[in-house]
Structure formats: C-alpha cells, structure tokens
Amino acid sequence: MAFKPQTNLETHKVFNQPEPREALPLWDLDAPLRAAIERMAPAHTAHVAGFAETIGSAESVAQGRAANRYPPELKTFDRAGRRIDEVEFHPAYHDLMRKGLEAGYSSLAWTTGQAGGHVAHAAMVYLLTQVEPGSCCPMTMTYAAIPALASSPELSARWRPGLLSARYDPASLPAAEKAGLTIGMAMTEKQGGSDLRANQTRAERDGAGYRLTGHKWFCSAPMSDAFLALAQTNEGLTCFLVPRWQPDGTRNAIQLMRLKDKLGNRANASAEIEYHGAWAELLGEPGRGVSTIIEMVHHTRLDTAMAPAGLMRRALSEAAYWTRNRMAFSAPLVDQPLMQAVLADLTLDWLGAFAIGLRVAQAFDSASDSERAFARLAVALAKYWSNKRCPGFVVEAMECVGGSGYVEDGPMPWLYREAPLNAIWEGSGNIVCLDVLRTIRKQPEALDALAAELTLARGTDRAFDAALDATLSRYASGVADAEARQFTERLALLLQASLLLRHGDQLAASAFIRTRLDGDWGRTYGTLPEGIDAARLVAMI
C-alpha cells in the first residue's frame, strides 16, 4: 500500500507545494504532437501514443532518475586479472534500452513499410529525451548505421537482421549468438576533433580483413556490438566496421581506456578507446571514409535536431506544472502577468523547435530528389538553431520553478546538464554552419528546395514576407564564411515561421514572426511586445 507523506509537521504545515509528478502524460497533454503525428504519420499514431504511455509511466520516469543517479562503471579486468573491457550499467538503463528497442526506436523507420516511419522515429526521440536521453545514444547510432552499411551490401546483409530485430540483448557475445544488435561510432581523435582528415589511426590489410591501430578520443556507446570507425590506408581515410568479437569467437583488440566524466548524459558510457590491431572489415570504398560515414552522421543529426525539442518540452512542462499549482501574491503563479509572459515566450521556441524537427524527419521519409536535398540542408538548420536555444531555455524554465528547480530532487538539474550536448555532438555550431554553406555551394538544389518550402507560406503574413524578401536579397550574391552563423540562424527562423504559419496555431505563428523575425522583442525571455495573448499561448503547454 502507498503511504501519504506527513503534512502537519511539528513546526509548520506543508502547503503551497505542488505534489511531485510520478508519471508524465506525454501524449494526452501534448496537442502539437498529437496533431503532427495525425497529419504526417497517421499509420503510426497508435504506436507513438503507446510509446508515450510506456515511457511516460511512473516506472519509466523512476528508471530515468536511477539511470542518471547511478552512472555506468568501467570494468577493465575480471577478478582473475584477465582483460575484459566491459561496462556495467544500472538495471534501470537496461530497462529503458529494452523499452526503446522493442518499441522500434532504431528499426521502425526501416522495417514497417508504412509511410511516416522517420517521423514516428523522431517522435520517439522527442518522447524518450523527456525521460532519459542517455539511453537514446546507442539506439540513435543503430538507427543511423543502417543507411551507412548499405555501401557494402554483403556486410549489410550480415548485420542488418540483428540491427533491425527490435530486440534488446545486452549480453557480451559474438554477434551471431545474439537476439539483437547495436552499433556505435568512433570517429574523432585527440589531435583533430572535427578535422577528421587529421586522424592517425592506421589500417593494415590482414587477409580478408584489416587490423586497426590507434586511439579514438570519443567512442559513443562502447558496449555496442560493433563500431563504425575511420582509419588511414594507402588510399586515404577509410571507413571500417569493427566488431567487439573477432570471427574466431575471441575478443577483439579494443581496449576501453576510460569513461568520460561528462557534464551530462550520465547514463550513457562515452569512452576513450584504443585499437591494438583490432580486426575490422572494410565499409565502402577505400579512401572514401568521410563520404561513407557521413550518411550515418546525416541520420544522427536528425536525432540531435529533435532532442532539444524534447528537452524544451520537459523543461517547459515542469515550469507550467509548478506555476499552475503554486500561489504567489494571492493568485496562482501562472496568472501573474510577468510569469505568463515568460512562459508564453518559451512556448514559441518549443513550438518552433518541434515543428522544424518533425518537418526534417518528414523529408527523410521521402524518396523525391527535392525532399532529399531539402533534408540535407534543413537538418543542419534545425540542429544548429534548436540547440543554440536549448540551454538558455532550460535555465529560464528552471528559474520559473525557483529554488526547488535548482535541487537534484527534481528534473531541472539533469535537463540543464543535458541542454548543451546536442549542439556539440555530430558537429558543433561552427562545423554545422560551414556545412550549410558547403551544401548550398555543392548542391544548389538544396537551397532551391528550401526556398520552395518557404514560399509556401507567402501571402499569409506581411512580416514573414518582408523577412523572407530581405533575407533573399541580402544573400543573393553569396555568403561569406564569417556570415555562416547569421545566415544559418536566419534560414532556421524563416523555416520555423513558415511551418507555424502553415500547420500551427496562428496566434503562435504571428507572435513568433513578430518577435523572432520582425525584431519586436527584447534580449531575454518574457519581453513580448504588447498585444500578444500570452494566456492563450500558455494554455498550449
């Protein structure tokens, strides 16, 4: 039986303190999510709703807290001194992994044959991020590895069934002996970071395979069954698949040197690793490693574009719950005009991040050349801008909760620690903005596709039309590298505004354009201009 906490204490009576939320109504209270799935992926509505119920349950929320409170531990040796290079996770992490994989987090987009698979996947990213984003990493990598493996059909044929099995099998065994598989990534090195061509890891041919020697500064999900890795060959930087077990059933020569002591994403075991003659198989063509692995990066970027919308949603929902259930100055805190302005302002950024993330996912679902070109450009816009907004957004939401928001008992501290991650992962801000310029210079059809998308909203709002015309005019002669951030920001805001105008609440769209595009805004949240119905915006949370 459940025991109610004591509220009549010896020194005072406990009141005006909202009850802690054990479960999260992730589907029922998120009208934009419900509307978007019905419009963009109707065949998956029941599935996404069911996943929202599972992952928002009291059990899953408690598991998310536990997975962050008890981070993974590196076990380099067994008790007899034999090298094992294993990572031990709290049971809560395994439970969340099982719920995600068995719901098709990494496989749904590739297996159902129904339209909207990538949209449904992105919605699952959005939902799980609100509960425990650390478990998302290995599932995101596995999802994104599928198109990269296609560059080697024979290799794909062997690995694809296990990767798409929708089964979670955490056992440390050769791939052929497992019910389900995951794949990680090991790209960056100490001396290069995002400059992948500075990589020094070497690959030497060994019969049908290769032997890799070198280090990797960041290895995502080191307990994966295999990793996509870059190494130098005589032909240049090349992509390889490195399994954790060799074909003869022995452990591969992959040593986990340490787990990164990260600011956030604590449930996920990011590692620094070394290859000591690790056996690997060629993936793609020799010397074309970047172009091979970039297909994986392209799909992981979808998830890094969607994750900040999930973090924003959870932070905003916590702020709204607190302010609706707490009195201040003889009135509900949510009804105080200045608090209402802050919450309304935050709502606009959440809606924009959500809309652009799912629109990119919709483009991933399409086979048309124009949509593929649009996706190449738009995923970078969404990743850059939504993640730039996320840390400040979470801080403001934390401040709405006050001192209680700064205490580890609640979710705000881990949301705050998580907020900067996706801006760094898979290309930090400068890299992404330079990728935007590289895309439009090499693939002008991508900018044409974006322009066509933006034009769909013409004639619905004068301020939007003026902002679009001004942007097209300003950059008609090209964009210098030093302007890449400003250019990327402007395109992202225009795309968000266009989507809100066509598919969102018109009040929200008008307020978004007036503040984000037309300049009628201050420099902090809560500085909305006169005439905006803040109460109705807050009602959308």
PDB file of N, CA and C in Angstrom, residues 247 321 328-329 390 413-414 487 509:
ATOM      1  N   PRO A 247      36.109 -12.996 -35.769  1.00  0.00           N
ATOM      2  CA  PRO A 247      35.432 -14.146 -36.381  1.00  0.00           C
ATOM      3  C   PRO A 247      35.704 -15.474 -35.693  1.00  0.00           C
ATOM      4  N   TYR A 321       3.671  23.139 -14.816  1.00  0.00           N
ATOM      5  CA  TYR A 321       3.052  22.389 -13.710  1.00  0.00           C
ATOM      6  C   TYR A 321       3.276  23.105 -12.387  1.00  0.00           C
ATOM      7  N   ALA A 328       1.182  32.698  -5.499  1.00  0.00           N
ATOM      8  CA  ALA A 328       2.126  33.774  -5.200  1.00  0.00           C
ATOM      9  C   ALA A 328       1.367  35.087  -5.209  1.00  0.00           C
ATOM     10  N   PHE A 329       1.477  35.814  -4.123  1.00  0.00           N
ATOM     11  CA  PHE A 329       0.816  37.110  -4.005  1.00  0.00           C
ATOM     12  C   PHE A 329      -0.690  36.973  -4.239  1.00  0.00           C
ATOM     13  N   CYS A 390      18.370  25.910 -26.731  1.00  0.00           N
ATOM     14  CA  CYS A 390      18.020  24.992 -25.651  1.00  0.00           C
ATOM     15  C   CYS A 390      18.609  25.348 -24.278  1.00  0.00           C
ATOM     16  N   PRO A 413      17.960  19.992 -12.854  1.00  0.00           N
ATOM     17  CA  PRO A 413      19.426  19.919 -12.962  1.00  0.00           C
ATOM     18  C   PRO A 413      19.918  19.012 -14.092  1.00  0.00           C
ATOM     19  N   TRP A 414      19.297  17.831 -14.260  1.00  0.00           N
ATOM     20  CA  TRP A 414      19.787  16.980 -15.343  1.00  0.00           C
ATOM     21  C   TRP A 414      19.386  17.541 -16.702  1.00  0.00           C
ATOM     22  N   PHE A 487      23.588  33.602 -41.275  1.00  0.00           N
ATOM     23  CA  PHE A 487      22.827  33.045 -42.394  1.00  0.00           C
ATOM     24  C   PHE A 487      22.038  31.815 -41.951  1.00  0.00           C
ATOM     25  N   ALA A 509       2.085  31.566 -34.445  1.00  0.00           N
ATOM     26  CA  ALA A 509       2.849  31.911 -35.635  1.00  0.00           C
ATOM     27  C   ALA A 509       3.061  33.417 -35.734  1.00  0.00           C
TER      28      ALA A 509
END
